[in-house]
Short mmCIF file of C-alpha atoms and ligand atoms in Angstrom, two decimals:
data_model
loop_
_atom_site.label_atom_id
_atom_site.label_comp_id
_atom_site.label_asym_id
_atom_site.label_seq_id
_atom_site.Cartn_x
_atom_site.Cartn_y
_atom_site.Cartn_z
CA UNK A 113 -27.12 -1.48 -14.43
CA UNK A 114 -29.43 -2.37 -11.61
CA UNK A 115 -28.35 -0.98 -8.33
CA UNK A 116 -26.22 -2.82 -6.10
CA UNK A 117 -26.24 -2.63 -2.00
CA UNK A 118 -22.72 -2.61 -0.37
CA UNK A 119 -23.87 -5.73 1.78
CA UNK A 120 -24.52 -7.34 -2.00
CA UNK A 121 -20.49 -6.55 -3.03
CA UNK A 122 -16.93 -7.59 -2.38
CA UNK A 123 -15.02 -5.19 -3.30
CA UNK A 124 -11.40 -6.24 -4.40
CA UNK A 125 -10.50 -3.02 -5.45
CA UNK A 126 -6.74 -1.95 -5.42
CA UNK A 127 -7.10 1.16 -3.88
CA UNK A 128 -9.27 3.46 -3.06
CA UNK A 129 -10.51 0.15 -1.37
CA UNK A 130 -12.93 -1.34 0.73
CA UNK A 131 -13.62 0.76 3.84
CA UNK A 132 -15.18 -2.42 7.06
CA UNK A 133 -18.65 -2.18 7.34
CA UNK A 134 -18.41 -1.10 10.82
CA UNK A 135 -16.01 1.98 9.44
CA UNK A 136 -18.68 3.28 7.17
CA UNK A 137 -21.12 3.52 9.55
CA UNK A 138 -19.34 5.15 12.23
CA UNK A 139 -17.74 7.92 9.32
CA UNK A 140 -21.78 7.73 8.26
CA UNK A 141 -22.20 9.36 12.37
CA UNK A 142 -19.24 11.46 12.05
CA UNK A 143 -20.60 12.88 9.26
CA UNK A 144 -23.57 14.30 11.51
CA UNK A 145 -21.65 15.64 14.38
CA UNK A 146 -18.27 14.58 15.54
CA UNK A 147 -17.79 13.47 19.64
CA UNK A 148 -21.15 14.74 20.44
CA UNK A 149 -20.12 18.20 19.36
CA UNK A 150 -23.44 18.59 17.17
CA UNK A 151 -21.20 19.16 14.17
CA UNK A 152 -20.04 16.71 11.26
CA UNK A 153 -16.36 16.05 10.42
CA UNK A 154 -16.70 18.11 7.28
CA UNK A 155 -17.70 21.14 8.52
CA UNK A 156 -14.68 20.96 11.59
CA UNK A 157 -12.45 23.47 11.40
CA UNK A 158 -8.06 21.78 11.29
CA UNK A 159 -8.26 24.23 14.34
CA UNK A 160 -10.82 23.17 16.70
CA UNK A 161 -10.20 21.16 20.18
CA UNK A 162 -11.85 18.19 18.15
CA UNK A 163 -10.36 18.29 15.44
CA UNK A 164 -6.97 18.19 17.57
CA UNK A 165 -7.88 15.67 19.49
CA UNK A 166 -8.18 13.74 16.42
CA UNK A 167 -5.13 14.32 14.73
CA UNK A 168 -3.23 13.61 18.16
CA UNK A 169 -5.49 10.21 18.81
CA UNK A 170 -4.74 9.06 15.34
CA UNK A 171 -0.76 9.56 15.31
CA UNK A 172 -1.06 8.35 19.01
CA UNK A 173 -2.99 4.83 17.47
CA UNK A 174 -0.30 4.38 14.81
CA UNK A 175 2.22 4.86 17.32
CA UNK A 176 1.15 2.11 19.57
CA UNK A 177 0.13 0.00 16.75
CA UNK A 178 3.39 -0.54 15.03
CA UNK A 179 5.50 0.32 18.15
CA UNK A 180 7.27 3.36 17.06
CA UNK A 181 10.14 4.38 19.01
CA UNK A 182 10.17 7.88 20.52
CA UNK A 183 13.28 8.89 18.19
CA UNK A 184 10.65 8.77 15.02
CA UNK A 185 8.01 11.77 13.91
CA UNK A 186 4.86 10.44 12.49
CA UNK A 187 3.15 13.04 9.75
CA UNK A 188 -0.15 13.27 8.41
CA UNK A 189 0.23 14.51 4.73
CA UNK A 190 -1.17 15.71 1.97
CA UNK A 191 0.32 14.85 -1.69
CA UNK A 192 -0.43 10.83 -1.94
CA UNK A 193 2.60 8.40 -2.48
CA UNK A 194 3.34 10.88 -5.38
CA UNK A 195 3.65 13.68 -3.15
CA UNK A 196 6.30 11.62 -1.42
CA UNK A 197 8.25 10.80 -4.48
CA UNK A 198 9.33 14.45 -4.42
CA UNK A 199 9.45 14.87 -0.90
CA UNK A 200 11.34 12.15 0.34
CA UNK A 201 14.58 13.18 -2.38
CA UNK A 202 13.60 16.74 -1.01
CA UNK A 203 14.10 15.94 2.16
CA UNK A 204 16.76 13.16 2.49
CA UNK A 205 19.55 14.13 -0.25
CA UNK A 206 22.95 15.69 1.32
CA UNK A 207 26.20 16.76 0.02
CA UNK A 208 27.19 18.39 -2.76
CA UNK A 209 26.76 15.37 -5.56
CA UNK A 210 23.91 13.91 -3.99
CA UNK A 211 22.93 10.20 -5.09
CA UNK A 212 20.23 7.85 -3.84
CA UNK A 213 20.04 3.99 -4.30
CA UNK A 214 16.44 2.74 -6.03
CA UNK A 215 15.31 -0.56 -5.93
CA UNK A 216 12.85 -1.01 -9.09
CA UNK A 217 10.64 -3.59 -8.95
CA UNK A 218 7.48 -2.31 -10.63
CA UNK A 219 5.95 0.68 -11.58
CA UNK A 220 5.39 2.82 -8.50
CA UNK A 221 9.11 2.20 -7.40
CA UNK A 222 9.70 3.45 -11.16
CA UNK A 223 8.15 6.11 -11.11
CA UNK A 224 9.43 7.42 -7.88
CA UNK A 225 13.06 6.80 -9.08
CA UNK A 226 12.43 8.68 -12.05
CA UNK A 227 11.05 11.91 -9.87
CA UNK A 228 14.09 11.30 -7.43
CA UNK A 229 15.85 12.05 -10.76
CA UNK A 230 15.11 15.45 -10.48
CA UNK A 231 16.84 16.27 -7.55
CA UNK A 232 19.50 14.01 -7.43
CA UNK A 233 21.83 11.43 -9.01
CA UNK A 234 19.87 8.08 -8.59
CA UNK A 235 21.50 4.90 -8.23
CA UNK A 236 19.67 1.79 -9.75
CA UNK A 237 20.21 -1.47 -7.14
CA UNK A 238 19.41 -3.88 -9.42
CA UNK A 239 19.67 -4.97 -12.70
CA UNK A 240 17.26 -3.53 -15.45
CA UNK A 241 14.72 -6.59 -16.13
CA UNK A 242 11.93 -6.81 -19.01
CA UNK A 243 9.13 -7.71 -16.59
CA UNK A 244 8.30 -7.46 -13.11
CA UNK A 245 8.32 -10.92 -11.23
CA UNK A 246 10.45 -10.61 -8.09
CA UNK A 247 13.81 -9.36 -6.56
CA UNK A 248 17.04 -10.86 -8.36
CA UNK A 249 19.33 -12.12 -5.77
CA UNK A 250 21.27 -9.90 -3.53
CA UNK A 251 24.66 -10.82 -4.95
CA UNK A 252 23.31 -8.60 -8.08
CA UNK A 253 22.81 -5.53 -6.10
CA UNK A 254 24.89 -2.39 -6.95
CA UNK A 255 24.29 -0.42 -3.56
CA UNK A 256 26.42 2.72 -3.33
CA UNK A 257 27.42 3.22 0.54
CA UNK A 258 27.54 6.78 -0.11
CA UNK A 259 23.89 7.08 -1.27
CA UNK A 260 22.09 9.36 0.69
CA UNK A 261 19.22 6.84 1.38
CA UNK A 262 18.10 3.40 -0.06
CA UNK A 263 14.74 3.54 -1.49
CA UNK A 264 11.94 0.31 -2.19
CA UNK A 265 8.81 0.07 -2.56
CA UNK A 266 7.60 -3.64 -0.57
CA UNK A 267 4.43 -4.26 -2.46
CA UNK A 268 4.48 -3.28 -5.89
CA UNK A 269 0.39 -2.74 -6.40
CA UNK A 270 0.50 -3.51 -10.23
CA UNK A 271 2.30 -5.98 -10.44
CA UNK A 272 1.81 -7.97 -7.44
CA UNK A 273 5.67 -8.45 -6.19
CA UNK A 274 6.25 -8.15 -2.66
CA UNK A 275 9.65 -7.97 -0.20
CA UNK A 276 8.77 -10.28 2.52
CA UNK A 277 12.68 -9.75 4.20
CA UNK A 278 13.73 -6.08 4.80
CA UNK A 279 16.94 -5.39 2.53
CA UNK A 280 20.06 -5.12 3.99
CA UNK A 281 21.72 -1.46 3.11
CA UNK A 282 24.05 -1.76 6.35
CA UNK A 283 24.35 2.19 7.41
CA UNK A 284 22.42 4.10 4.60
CA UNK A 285 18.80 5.32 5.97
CA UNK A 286 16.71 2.90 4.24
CA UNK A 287 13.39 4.52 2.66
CA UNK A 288 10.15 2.40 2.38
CA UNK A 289 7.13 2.82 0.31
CA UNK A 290 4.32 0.83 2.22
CA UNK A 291 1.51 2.48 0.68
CA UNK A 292 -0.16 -0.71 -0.54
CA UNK A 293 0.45 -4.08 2.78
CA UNK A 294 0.88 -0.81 5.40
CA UNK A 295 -0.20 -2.37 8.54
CA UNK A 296 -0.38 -5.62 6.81
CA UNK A 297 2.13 -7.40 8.85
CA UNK A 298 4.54 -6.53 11.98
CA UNK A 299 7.60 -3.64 11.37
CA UNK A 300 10.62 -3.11 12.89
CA UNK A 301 10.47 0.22 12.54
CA UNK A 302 13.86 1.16 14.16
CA UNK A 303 15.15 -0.44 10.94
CA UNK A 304 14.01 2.14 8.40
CA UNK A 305 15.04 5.93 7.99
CA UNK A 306 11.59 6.47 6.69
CA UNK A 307 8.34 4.45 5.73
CA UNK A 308 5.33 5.66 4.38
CA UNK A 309 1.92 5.04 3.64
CA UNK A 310 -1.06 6.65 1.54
CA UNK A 311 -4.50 5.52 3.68
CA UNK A 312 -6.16 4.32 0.66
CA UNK A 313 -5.88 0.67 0.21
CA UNK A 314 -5.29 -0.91 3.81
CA UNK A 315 -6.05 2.05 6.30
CA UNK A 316 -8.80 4.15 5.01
CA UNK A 317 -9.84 6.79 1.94
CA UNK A 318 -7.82 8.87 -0.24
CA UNK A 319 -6.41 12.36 1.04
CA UNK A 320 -3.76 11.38 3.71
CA UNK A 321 -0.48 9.79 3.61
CA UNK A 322 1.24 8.59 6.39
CA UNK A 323 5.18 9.31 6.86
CA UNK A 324 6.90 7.47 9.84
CA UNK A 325 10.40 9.34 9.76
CA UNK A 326 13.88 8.93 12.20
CA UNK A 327 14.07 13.02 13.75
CA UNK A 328 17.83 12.84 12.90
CA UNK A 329 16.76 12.81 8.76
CA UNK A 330 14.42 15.55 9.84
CA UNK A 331 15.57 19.32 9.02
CA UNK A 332 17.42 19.36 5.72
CA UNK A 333 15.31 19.93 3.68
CA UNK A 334 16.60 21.89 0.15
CA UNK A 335 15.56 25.59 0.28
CA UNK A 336 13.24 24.96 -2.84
CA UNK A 337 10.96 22.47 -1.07
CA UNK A 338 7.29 23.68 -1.27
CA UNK A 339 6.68 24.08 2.36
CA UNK A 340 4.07 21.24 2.71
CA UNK A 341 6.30 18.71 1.63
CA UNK A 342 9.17 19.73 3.91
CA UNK A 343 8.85 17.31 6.90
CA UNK A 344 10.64 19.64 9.76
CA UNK A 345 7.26 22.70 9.42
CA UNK A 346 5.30 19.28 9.09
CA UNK A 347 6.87 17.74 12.51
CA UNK A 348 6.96 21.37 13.77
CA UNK A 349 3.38 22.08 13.44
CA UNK A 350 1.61 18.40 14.31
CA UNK A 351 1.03 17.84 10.50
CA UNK A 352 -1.17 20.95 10.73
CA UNK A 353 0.82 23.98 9.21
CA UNK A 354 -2.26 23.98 6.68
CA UNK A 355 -5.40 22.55 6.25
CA UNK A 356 -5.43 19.09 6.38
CA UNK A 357 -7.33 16.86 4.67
CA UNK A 358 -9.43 16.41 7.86
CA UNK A 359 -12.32 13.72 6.81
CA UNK A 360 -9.06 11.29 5.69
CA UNK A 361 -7.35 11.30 8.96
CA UNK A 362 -10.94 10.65 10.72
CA UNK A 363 -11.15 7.80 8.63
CA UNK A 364 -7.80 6.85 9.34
CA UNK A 365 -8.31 6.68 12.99
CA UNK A 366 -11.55 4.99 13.13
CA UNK A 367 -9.98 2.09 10.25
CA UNK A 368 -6.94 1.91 13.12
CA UNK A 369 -10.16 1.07 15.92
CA UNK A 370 -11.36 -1.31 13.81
CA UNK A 371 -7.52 -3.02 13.18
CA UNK A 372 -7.32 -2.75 17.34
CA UNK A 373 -10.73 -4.53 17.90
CA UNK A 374 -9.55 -7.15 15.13
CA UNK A 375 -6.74 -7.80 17.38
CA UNK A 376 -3.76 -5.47 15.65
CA UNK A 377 -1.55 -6.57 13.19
CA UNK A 378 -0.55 -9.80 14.25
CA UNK A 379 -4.46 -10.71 13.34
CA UNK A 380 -4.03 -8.52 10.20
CA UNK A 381 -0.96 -10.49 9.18
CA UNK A 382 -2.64 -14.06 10.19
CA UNK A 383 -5.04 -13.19 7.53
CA UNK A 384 -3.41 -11.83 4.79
CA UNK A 385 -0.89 -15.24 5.12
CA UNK A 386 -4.89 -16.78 4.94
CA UNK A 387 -6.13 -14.67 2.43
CA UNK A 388 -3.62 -14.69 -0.11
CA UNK A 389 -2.43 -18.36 0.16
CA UNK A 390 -6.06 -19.23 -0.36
CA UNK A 391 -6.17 -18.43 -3.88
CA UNK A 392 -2.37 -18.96 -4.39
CA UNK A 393 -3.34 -22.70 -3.89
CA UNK A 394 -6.11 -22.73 -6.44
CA UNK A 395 -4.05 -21.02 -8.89
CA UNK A 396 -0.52 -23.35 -7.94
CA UNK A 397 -3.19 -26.39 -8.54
CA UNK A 398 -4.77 -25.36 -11.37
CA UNK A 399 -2.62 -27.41 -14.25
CA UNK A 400 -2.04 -24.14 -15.55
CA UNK A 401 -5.59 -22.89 -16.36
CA UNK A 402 -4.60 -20.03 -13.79
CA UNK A 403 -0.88 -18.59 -13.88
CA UNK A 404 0.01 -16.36 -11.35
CA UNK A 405 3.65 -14.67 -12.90
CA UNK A 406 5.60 -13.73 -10.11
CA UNK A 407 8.39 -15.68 -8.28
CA UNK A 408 6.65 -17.73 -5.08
CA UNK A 409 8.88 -15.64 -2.57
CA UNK A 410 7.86 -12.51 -3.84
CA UNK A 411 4.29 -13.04 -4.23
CA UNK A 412 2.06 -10.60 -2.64
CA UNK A 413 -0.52 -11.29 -0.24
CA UNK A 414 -2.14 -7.80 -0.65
CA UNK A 415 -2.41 -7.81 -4.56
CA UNK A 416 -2.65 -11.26 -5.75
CA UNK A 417 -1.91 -11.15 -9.67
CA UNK A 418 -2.95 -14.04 -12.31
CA UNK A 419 -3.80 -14.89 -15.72
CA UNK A 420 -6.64 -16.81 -16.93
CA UNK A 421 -6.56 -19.67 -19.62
CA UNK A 422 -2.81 -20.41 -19.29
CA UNK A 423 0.44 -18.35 -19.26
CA UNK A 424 -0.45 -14.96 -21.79
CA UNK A 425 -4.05 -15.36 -20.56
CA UNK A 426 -6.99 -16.39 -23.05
CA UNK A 427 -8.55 -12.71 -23.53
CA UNK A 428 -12.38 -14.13 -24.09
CA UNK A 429 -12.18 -16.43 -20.96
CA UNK A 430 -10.97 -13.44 -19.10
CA UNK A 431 -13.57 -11.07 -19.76
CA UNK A 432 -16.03 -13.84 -19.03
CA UNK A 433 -14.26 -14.54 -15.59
CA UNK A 434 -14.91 -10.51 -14.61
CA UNK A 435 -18.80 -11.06 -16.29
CA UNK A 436 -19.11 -14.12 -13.86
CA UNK A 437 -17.36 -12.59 -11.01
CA UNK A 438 -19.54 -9.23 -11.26
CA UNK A 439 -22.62 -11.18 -11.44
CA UNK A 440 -21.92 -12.89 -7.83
CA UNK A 441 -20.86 -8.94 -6.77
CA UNK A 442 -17.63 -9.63 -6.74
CA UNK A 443 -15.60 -5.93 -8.19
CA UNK A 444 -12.84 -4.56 -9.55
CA UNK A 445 -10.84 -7.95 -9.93
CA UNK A 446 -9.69 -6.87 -13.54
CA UNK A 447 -5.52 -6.44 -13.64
CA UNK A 448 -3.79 -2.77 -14.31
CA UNK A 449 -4.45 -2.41 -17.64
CA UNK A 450 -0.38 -2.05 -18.18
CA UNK A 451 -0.39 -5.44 -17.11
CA UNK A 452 -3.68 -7.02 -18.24
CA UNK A 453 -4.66 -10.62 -16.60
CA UNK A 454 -6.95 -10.26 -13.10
CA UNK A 455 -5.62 -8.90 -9.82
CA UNK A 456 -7.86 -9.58 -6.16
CA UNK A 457 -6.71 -6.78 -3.73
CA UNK A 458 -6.45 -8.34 -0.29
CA UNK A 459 -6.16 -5.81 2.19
CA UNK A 460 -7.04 -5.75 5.67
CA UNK A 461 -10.53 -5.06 4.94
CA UNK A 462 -11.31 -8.04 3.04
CA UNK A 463 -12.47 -10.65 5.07
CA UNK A 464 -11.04 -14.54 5.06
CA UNK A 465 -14.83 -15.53 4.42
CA UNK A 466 -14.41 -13.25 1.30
CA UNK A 467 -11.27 -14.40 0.07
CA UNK A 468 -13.25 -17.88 0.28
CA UNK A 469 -16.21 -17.18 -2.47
CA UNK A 470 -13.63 -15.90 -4.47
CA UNK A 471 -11.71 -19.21 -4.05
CA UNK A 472 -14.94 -21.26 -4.20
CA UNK A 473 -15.76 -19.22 -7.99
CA UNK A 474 -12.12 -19.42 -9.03
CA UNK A 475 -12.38 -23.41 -8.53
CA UNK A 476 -15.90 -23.42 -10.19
CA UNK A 477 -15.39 -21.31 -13.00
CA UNK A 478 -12.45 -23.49 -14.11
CA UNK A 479 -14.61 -26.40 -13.98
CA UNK A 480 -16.97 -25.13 -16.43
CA UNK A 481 -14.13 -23.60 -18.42
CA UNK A 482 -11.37 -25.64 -18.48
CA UNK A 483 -12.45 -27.24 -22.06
CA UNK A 484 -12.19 -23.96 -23.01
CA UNK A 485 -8.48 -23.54 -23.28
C1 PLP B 528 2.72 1.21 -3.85
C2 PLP B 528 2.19 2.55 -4.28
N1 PLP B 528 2.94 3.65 -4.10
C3 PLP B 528 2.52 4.86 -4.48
C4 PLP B 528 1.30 5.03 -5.08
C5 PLP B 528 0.86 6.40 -5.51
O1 PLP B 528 -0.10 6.84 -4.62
P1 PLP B 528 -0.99 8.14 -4.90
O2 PLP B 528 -2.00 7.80 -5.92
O3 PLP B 528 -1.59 8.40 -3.53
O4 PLP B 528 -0.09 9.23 -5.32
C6 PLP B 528 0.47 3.93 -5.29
C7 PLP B 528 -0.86 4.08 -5.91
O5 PLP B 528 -1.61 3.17 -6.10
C8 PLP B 528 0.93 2.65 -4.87
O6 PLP B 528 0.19 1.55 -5.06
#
């Protein structure tokens, strides 16, 4: 394959995902020497007076960004979303019989159920359904008021299904995975017992995951949790009890610059409405050719999911649509292969003007193809 520039692609990758332009190059000068220090980002030692300065600048960034009242710790940690499947049930359960309550609506809030199933009794909200398409309605919710916490995830990555209203779990600490529309749109933070967030779709590269937690949920952990996943050394030591995954937090805060300059998340939210209902519209006026599955009020605007050549997808006009797309350098637009179909990742980093070729070849591909189907 002939070489491609990054100025040549868009890449609508679900994650690891497109890093801004301006990002790159400023991690390509960190890379060199960090703050005028003469020495790059890798070779910092977690100890230094730069590397602190860091690490207190980038919690300080997320702080202001998404308002985060003083009664909330906000960790820097290693592990990924998975890493927070265990610790969250870890960290959260009490009592003797503990139980938490798991929304499932897709496969990362499955799988974290079925982890939390190691360490506790877990509650299923809703009813069991054969395919992931949206939320059933809240009269069909089985929510156990003595559940420890209430867990969701509110952007399902595979399949495309979003919460665009918080859930209402009246007292029980409610638990939120926002690993894939994280600073997407605007939080009430004071709402949640705990959100989190791995960097690698809207805020910057693998290796860190964000955890936003209330201080009162903060210090009972179970005596078996492995020490990095137990959020009171975490909170205790400023997320640095061991080495950190230093080069993903610099990303981090240089990504959160770049959301600042764009004008926060109220401009991060004005696009992704943009973005997403761009090529929502081609799809909802497409007489069928496209078919996006899930319910309109649960449709995502980070990971916008749809089938090709009518409702199970037409499998040779779908590998042609990825051919097409990769010739005009657009990537990674092929569905989770549990799912099939195409999926365009939308996050922050994707620009509207990008999310606009992909509309303009969405409408023109269906021109040429629609005979086909
Ligand atoms: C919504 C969501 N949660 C959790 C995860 C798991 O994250 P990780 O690969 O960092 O463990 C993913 C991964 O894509 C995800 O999309």
């Amino acid at each position: 394959m002939a070489a491609r520039n990054p100025e040549s692609v868009i890449n609508f990758a679900p994650g690891p995902a497109k890093i801004p332009a301006e990002v790159r190059k400023r991690v390509q000068d960190g890379i060199h020497s960090i703050n005028g220090s003469g020495v790059g980002i890798l070779e910092t030692s977690h100890r230094s007076s730069q590397y602190t300065a860091i690490n207190k600048e980038t919690t300080d960034k997320l702080r202001t960004l998404l308002n985060v009242p003083a009664n909330y710790k906000i960790l820097l940690m290693h592990g990924g979303g998975s890493g927070q499947f265990s610790a969250i049930p870890l960290n959260l359960v009490k009592g003797d019989n503990p139980t938490a309550d798991y929304f499932v609506t897709g496969t990362w809030s499955n799988k974290a159920a079925k982890e939390a199933e190691k360490y506790c009794k877990v509650n299923k909200v809703l009813p069991k359904m054969d395919s992931y398409t949206g939320v059933p309605h809240q009269s069909e919710w089985k929510l156990n008021p003595e559940a420890s916490y209430v867990y969701y995830c509110e952007n399902e990555t595979v399949h495309g299904v979003e919460f665009h209203d918080v859930p209402d779990t009246g007292k029980v600490p409610l638990v939120c995975d926002m690993s894939s529309n994280f600073l997407s749109h605007e939080v009430d933070v004071s709402r949640y017992g705990l959100i989190y967030a791995g960097a690698q779709k809207n805020v910057g590269c693998a290796g860190v995951t964000i955890v936003i937690v209330r201080e009162d949920l903060i210090g009972h952990a179970d005596s078996k949790c492995p020490i990095i996943l137990d959020y009171k050394q975490m909170a205790d030591m400023d997320s640095v009890y061991n080495t950190p995954c230093t080069v993903a937090v610099y990303v981090l805060g240089l990504v959160l610059d770049w959301i600042i300059a764009q004008g926060g998340i109220k401009a991060m939210n004005k696009n992704s409405a943009a973005k997403s209902s761009m090529l929502y519209n081609v799809i909802d006026q497409s007489n069928g050719f496209y078919y996006c599955p899930v319910k309109d009020k649960f449709r995502s605007r980070m990971n916008v999911t749809f089938r090709v050549g009518g409702v199970e997808g037409d499998k040779k006009l779908e590998e042609k649509f990825i051919e097409e797309a990769s010739l005009r350098g657009m990537l990674s637009l092929k569905g989770h292969r549990s799912v099939g179909g195409m999926r365009a990742s939308l996050y922050n980093a994707i620009t509207t003007e990008e999310a606009k070729q992909l509309q303009t070849f969405m409408l023109e591909f269906m021109k040429s193809n629609v005979h086909e189907q």
